[in-house]
C-alpha positions in Angstrom: 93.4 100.1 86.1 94.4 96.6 85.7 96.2 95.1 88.6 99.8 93.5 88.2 98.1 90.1 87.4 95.9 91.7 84.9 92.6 91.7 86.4 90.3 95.0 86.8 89.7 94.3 90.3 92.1 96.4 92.0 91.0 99.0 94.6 94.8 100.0 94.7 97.4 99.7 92.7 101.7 101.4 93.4 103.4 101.3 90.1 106.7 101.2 90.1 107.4 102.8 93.2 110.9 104.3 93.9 111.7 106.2 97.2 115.4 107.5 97.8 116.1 109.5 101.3 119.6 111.3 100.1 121.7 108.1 98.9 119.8 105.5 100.2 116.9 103.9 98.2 114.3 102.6 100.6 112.0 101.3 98.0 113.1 100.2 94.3 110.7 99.6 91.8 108.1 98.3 93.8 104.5 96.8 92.4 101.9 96.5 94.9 98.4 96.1 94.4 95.1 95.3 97.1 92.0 93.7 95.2 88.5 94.6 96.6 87.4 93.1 98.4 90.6 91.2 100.5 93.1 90.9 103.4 96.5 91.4 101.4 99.4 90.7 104.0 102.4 92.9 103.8 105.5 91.1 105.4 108.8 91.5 105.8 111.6 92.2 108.7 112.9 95.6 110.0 114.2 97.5 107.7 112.6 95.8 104.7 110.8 99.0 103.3 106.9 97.8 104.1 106.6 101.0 106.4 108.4 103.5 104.0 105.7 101.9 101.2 102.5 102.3 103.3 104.0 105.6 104.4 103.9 106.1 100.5 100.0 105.1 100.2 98.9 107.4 102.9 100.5 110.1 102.4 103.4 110.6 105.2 106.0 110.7 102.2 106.3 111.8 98.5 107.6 108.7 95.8 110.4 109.5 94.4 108.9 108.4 91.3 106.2 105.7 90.3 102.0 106.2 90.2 99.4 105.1 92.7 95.7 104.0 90.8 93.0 104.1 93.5 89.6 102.6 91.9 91.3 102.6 88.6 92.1 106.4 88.5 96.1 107.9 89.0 95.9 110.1 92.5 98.3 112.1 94.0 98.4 111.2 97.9 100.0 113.8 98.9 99.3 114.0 102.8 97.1 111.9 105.3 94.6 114.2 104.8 94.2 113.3 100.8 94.3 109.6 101.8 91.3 109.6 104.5 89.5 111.8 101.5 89.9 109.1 99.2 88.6 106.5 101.9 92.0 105.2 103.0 92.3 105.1 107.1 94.9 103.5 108.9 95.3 102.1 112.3 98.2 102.1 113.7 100.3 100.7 117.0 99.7 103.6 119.3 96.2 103.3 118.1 95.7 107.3 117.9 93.2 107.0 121.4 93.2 109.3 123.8 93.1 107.4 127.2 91.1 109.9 129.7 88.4 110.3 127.2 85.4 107.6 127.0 85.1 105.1 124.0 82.6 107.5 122.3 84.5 110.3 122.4 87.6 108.3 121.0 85.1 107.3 118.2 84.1 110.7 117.2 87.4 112.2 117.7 87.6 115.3 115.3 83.7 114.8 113.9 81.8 115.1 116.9 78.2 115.1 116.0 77.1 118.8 118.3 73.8 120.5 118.7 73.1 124.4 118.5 74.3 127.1 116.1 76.8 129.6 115.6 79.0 130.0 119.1 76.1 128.5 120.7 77.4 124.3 120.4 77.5 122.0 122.6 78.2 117.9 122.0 75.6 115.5 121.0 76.6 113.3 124.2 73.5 111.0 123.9 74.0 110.5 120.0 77.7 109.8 120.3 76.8 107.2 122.9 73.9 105.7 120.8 76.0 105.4 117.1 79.4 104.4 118.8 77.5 101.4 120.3 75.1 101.0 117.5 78.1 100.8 114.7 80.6 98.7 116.8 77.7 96.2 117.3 77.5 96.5 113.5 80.6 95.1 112.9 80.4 92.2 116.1 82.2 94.5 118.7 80.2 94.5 121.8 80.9 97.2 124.4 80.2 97.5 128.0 79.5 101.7 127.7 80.0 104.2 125.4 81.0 106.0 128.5 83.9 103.9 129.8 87.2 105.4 129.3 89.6 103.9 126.8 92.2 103.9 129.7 90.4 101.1 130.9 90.6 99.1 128.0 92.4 96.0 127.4 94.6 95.9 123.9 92.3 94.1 121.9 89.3 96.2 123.0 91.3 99.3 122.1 92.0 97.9 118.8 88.7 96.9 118.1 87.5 100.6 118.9 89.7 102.1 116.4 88.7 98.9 113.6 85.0 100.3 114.2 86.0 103.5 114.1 87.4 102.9 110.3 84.6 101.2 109.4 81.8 103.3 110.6 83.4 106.6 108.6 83.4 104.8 105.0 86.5 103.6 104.9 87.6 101.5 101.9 90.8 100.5 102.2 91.7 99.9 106.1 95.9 99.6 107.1 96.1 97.4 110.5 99.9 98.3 111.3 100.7 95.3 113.8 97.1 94.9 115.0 97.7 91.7 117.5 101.3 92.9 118.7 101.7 92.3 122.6 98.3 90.9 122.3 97.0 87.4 124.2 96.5 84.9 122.2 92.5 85.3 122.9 92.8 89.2 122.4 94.9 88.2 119.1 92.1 86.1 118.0 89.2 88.4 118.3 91.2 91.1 116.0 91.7 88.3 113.5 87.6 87.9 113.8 86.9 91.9 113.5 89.7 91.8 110.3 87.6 89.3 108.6 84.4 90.9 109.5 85.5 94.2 108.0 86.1 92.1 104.7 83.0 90.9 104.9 81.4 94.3 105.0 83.4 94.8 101.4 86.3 96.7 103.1 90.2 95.7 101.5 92.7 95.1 104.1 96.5 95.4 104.4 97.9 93.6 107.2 101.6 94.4 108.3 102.8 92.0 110.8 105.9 89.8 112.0 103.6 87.2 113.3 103.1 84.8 109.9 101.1 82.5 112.1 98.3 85.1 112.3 98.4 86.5 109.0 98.0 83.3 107.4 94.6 82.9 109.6 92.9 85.8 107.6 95.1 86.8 104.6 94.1 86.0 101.1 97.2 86.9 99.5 101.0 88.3 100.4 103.0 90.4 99.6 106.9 90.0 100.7 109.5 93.2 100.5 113.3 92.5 101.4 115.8 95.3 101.3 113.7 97.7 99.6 112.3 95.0 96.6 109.2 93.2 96.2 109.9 89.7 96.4 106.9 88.5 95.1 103.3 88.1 95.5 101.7 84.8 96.1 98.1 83.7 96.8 97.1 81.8 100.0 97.3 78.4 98.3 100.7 78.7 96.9 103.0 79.1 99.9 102.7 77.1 103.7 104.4 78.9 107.1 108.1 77.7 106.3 107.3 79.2 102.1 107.1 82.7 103.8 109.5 82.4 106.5 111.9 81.8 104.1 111.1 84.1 101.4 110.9 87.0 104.2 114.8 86.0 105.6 116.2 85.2 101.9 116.6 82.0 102.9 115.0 80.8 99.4 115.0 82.8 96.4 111.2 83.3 95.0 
């Protein structure tokens, strides 16, 4: 399926997306499309409708019309469940980590590798160690322990677990919802490294933040939504800081 721009290279591609709650339109008419492999950026302030689209993509709400192309094919996403199937996994604020449990545990959460047979199970303890460590290495994340509880984590270390985490079970399309919020500027940093490394690895990338300084450090294109429409979508080279400041406020017309 041809992207908006006419190139085949789309992973995904949201035609003409409306969504209406009752009287109020959230979304209308919006065209959004992630190449493969990139970072696409999706700004915009509160309100805006980038949340109420991504909710779209993975599944969390219906469109009230419009299609949605995945490697060229129409899908229906119809819950998060039919998104992770089609390789889309999303990390979001709270991160989805359970903080009394150790790193590999987190990892595996839900697909624990066990050993045994019929009620007789019991968890692969030493194999959840060895592949958590093993696949966050793959992707540059160095960890103290497999064993050390998340709980003991810093922010960017818990983000990075649940980055590896995408990665390691196949995602394709990964959605970092305000990855380096609250974060140190070092912490902030090493997400904008693992975001870039999961592009390398052929992974596309959406990127929802409010911090245009740090989207600009790893995004190829953006996207920019203001009261529910697409204001346009313009490639790294065409728009500086103030550009998208601007665009995202209203404070120039695209």
């Amino acid at each position: 399926m041809p992207d908006e721009n006419g190139n085949n290279t789309s992973l995904v591609f949201m035609e003409n997306i409306v969504k209406r709650f009752g009287h109020v339109t959230a979304l209308e008419g919006v065209d959004f499309d992630v190449r493969q492999p990139e970072v696409m950026a999706l700004l915009g302030d509160n309100g805006a409708g980038k949340s109420t689209l991504i909710k779209i993509l993975t599944g969390i709400h219906t469109p009230t019309s419009g299609q949605i192309h995945f490697e060229g094919k129409p899908v229906q996403i119809r819950s998060p469940h039919d998104a992770r199937t089609l390789g889309i996994e999303t990390v979001y604020q709270d991160l989805a980590l359970v903080n009394v449990m150790s790193i590999g545990r987190n990892f595996f959460l839900g697909r624990e590798p066990v050993h045994g047979f019929g009620p007789f199970r019991w968890l692969a303890m030493r194999t959840i160690a060895r592949q958590t460590r093993e696949s966050l290495a793959d992707v540059g994340i160095k960890i103290r322990s497999a064993k050390e509880k998340v709980g003991k984590l810093s922010g960017g270390e818990r983000q990075s677990i649940a980055i590896g985490r995408a990665v390691h079970f196949g995602a394709k399309l990964l959605i970092l919802d305000e990855p380096t919020s609250a974060l140190s500027v070092a912490e902030s940093r090493k997400v904008l490294d693992y975001t870039l490394n999961a592009k390398e690895r052929g992974l596309s990338v959406i990127f929802i933040t409010h911090n245009v300084h740090h989207v600009m450090a790893v995004a190829d294109r953006y996207t920019i939504i203001r009261h529910g429409q697409k204001v346009g979508t313009y490639d790294k080279e065409e728009v500086t800081f103030d550009d998208i400041s601007d665009l995202i406020t209203g404070d120039r017309i695209s």
